[in-house]
Coordinates of C-alpha atoms in Angstrom, one line a residue:
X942 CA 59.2 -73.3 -223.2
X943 CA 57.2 -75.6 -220.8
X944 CA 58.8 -79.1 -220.1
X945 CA 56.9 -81.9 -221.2
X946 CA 57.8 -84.0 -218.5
X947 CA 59.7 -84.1 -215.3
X948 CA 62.2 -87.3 -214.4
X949 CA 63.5 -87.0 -210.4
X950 CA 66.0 -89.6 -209.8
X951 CA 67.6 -89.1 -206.2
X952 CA 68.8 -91.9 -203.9
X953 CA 67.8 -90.0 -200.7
X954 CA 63.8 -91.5 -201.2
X955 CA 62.5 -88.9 -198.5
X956 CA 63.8 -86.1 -200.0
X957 CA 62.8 -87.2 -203.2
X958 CA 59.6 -87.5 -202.1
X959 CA 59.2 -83.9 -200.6
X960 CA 60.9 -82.6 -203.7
X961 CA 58.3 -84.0 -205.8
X962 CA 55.6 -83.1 -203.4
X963 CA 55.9 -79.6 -203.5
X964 CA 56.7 -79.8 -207.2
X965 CA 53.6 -81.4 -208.3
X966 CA 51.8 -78.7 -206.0
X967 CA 52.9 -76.1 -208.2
X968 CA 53.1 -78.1 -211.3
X969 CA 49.9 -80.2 -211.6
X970 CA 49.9 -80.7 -214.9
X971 CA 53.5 -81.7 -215.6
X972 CA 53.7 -85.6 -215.9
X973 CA 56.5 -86.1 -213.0
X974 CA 58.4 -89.8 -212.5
X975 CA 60.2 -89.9 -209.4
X976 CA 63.0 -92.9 -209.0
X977 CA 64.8 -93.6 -205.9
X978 CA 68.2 -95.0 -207.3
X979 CA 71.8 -94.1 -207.6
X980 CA 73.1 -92.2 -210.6
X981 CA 75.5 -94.8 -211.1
X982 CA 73.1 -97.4 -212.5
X983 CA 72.5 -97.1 -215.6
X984 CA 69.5 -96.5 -217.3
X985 CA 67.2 -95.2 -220.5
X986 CA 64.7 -92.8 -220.3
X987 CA 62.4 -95.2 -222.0
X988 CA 63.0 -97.3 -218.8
X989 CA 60.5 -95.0 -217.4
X990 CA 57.7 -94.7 -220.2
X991 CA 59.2 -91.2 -221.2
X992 CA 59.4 -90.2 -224.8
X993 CA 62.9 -89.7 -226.3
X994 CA 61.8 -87.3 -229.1
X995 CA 61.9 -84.1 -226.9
X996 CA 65.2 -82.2 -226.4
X997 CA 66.4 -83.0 -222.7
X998 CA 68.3 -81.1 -219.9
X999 CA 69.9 -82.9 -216.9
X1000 CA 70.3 -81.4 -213.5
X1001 CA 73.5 -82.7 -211.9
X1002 CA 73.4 -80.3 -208.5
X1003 CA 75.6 -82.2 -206.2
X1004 CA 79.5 -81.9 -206.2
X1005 CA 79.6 -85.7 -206.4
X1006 CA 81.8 -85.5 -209.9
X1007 CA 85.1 -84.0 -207.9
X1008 CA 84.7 -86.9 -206.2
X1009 CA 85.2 -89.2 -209.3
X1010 CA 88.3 -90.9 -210.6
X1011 CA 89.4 -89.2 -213.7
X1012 CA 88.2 -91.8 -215.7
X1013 CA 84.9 -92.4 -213.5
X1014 CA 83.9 -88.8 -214.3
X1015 CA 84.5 -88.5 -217.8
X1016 CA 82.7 -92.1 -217.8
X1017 CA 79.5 -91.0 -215.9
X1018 CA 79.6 -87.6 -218.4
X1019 CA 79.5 -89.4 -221.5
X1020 CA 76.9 -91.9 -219.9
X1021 CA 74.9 -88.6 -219.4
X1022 CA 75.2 -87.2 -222.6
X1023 CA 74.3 -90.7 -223.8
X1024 CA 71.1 -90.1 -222.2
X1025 CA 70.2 -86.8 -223.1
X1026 CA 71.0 -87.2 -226.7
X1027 CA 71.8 -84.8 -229.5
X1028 CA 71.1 -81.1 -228.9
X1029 CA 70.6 -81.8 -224.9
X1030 CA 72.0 -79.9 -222.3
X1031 CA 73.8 -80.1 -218.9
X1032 CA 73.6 -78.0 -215.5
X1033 CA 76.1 -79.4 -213.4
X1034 CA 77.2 -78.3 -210.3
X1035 CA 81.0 -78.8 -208.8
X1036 CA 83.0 -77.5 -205.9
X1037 CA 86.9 -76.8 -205.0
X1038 CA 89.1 -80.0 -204.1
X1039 CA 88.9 -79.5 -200.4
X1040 CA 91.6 -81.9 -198.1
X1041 CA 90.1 -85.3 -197.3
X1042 CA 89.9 -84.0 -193.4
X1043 CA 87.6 -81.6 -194.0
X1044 CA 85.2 -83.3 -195.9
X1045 CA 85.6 -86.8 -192.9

């Protein structure tokens, strides 16, 4: 199944910029809004012009959620499932608690 669209948010702008760069290279067709923002503010995909009709998928590839309060994560995952709506689905990536010192 093809996407119908593509939503980028990232708050790194030049990496979002390369990553949409080189996407549109190999996607011409595929309507692509890029945002430069962080995840934490909150949002609707509407914001954006993008139709809410269409099953969704999120990409959530940074560890950033073991980083969360208890509360904070299960906060941000029910604002994502708010945004994906029913029947959408969520690739998230995490990592292993690692001591403070490592990660300074």
């Amino acid at each position: 199944v093809e996407p119908s669209a593509y939503l980028a948010l990232d708050i790194s702008k030049s990496q979002l910029i390369e990553s949409m760069i080189d996407l549109k290279n190999r996607r011409p067709l595929l309507p692509i809004t890029a945002v430069c923002a962080d995840f934490k503010k909150h949002f609707s995909l509407s914001d954006f012009g993008l139709n809410e009709l269409y099953p969704k998928v999120a990409f959530f590839p940074g560890s950033t959620i073991g980083n969360l309060l208890p509360e904070d994560a299960v906060g941000f995952l029910t604002y994502i499932r708010r945004i994906i709506g029913e029947g959408g689905r969520l690739l998230i990536g995490v990592d292993l608690k690692k001591d403070s010192s490592r990660l300074h």
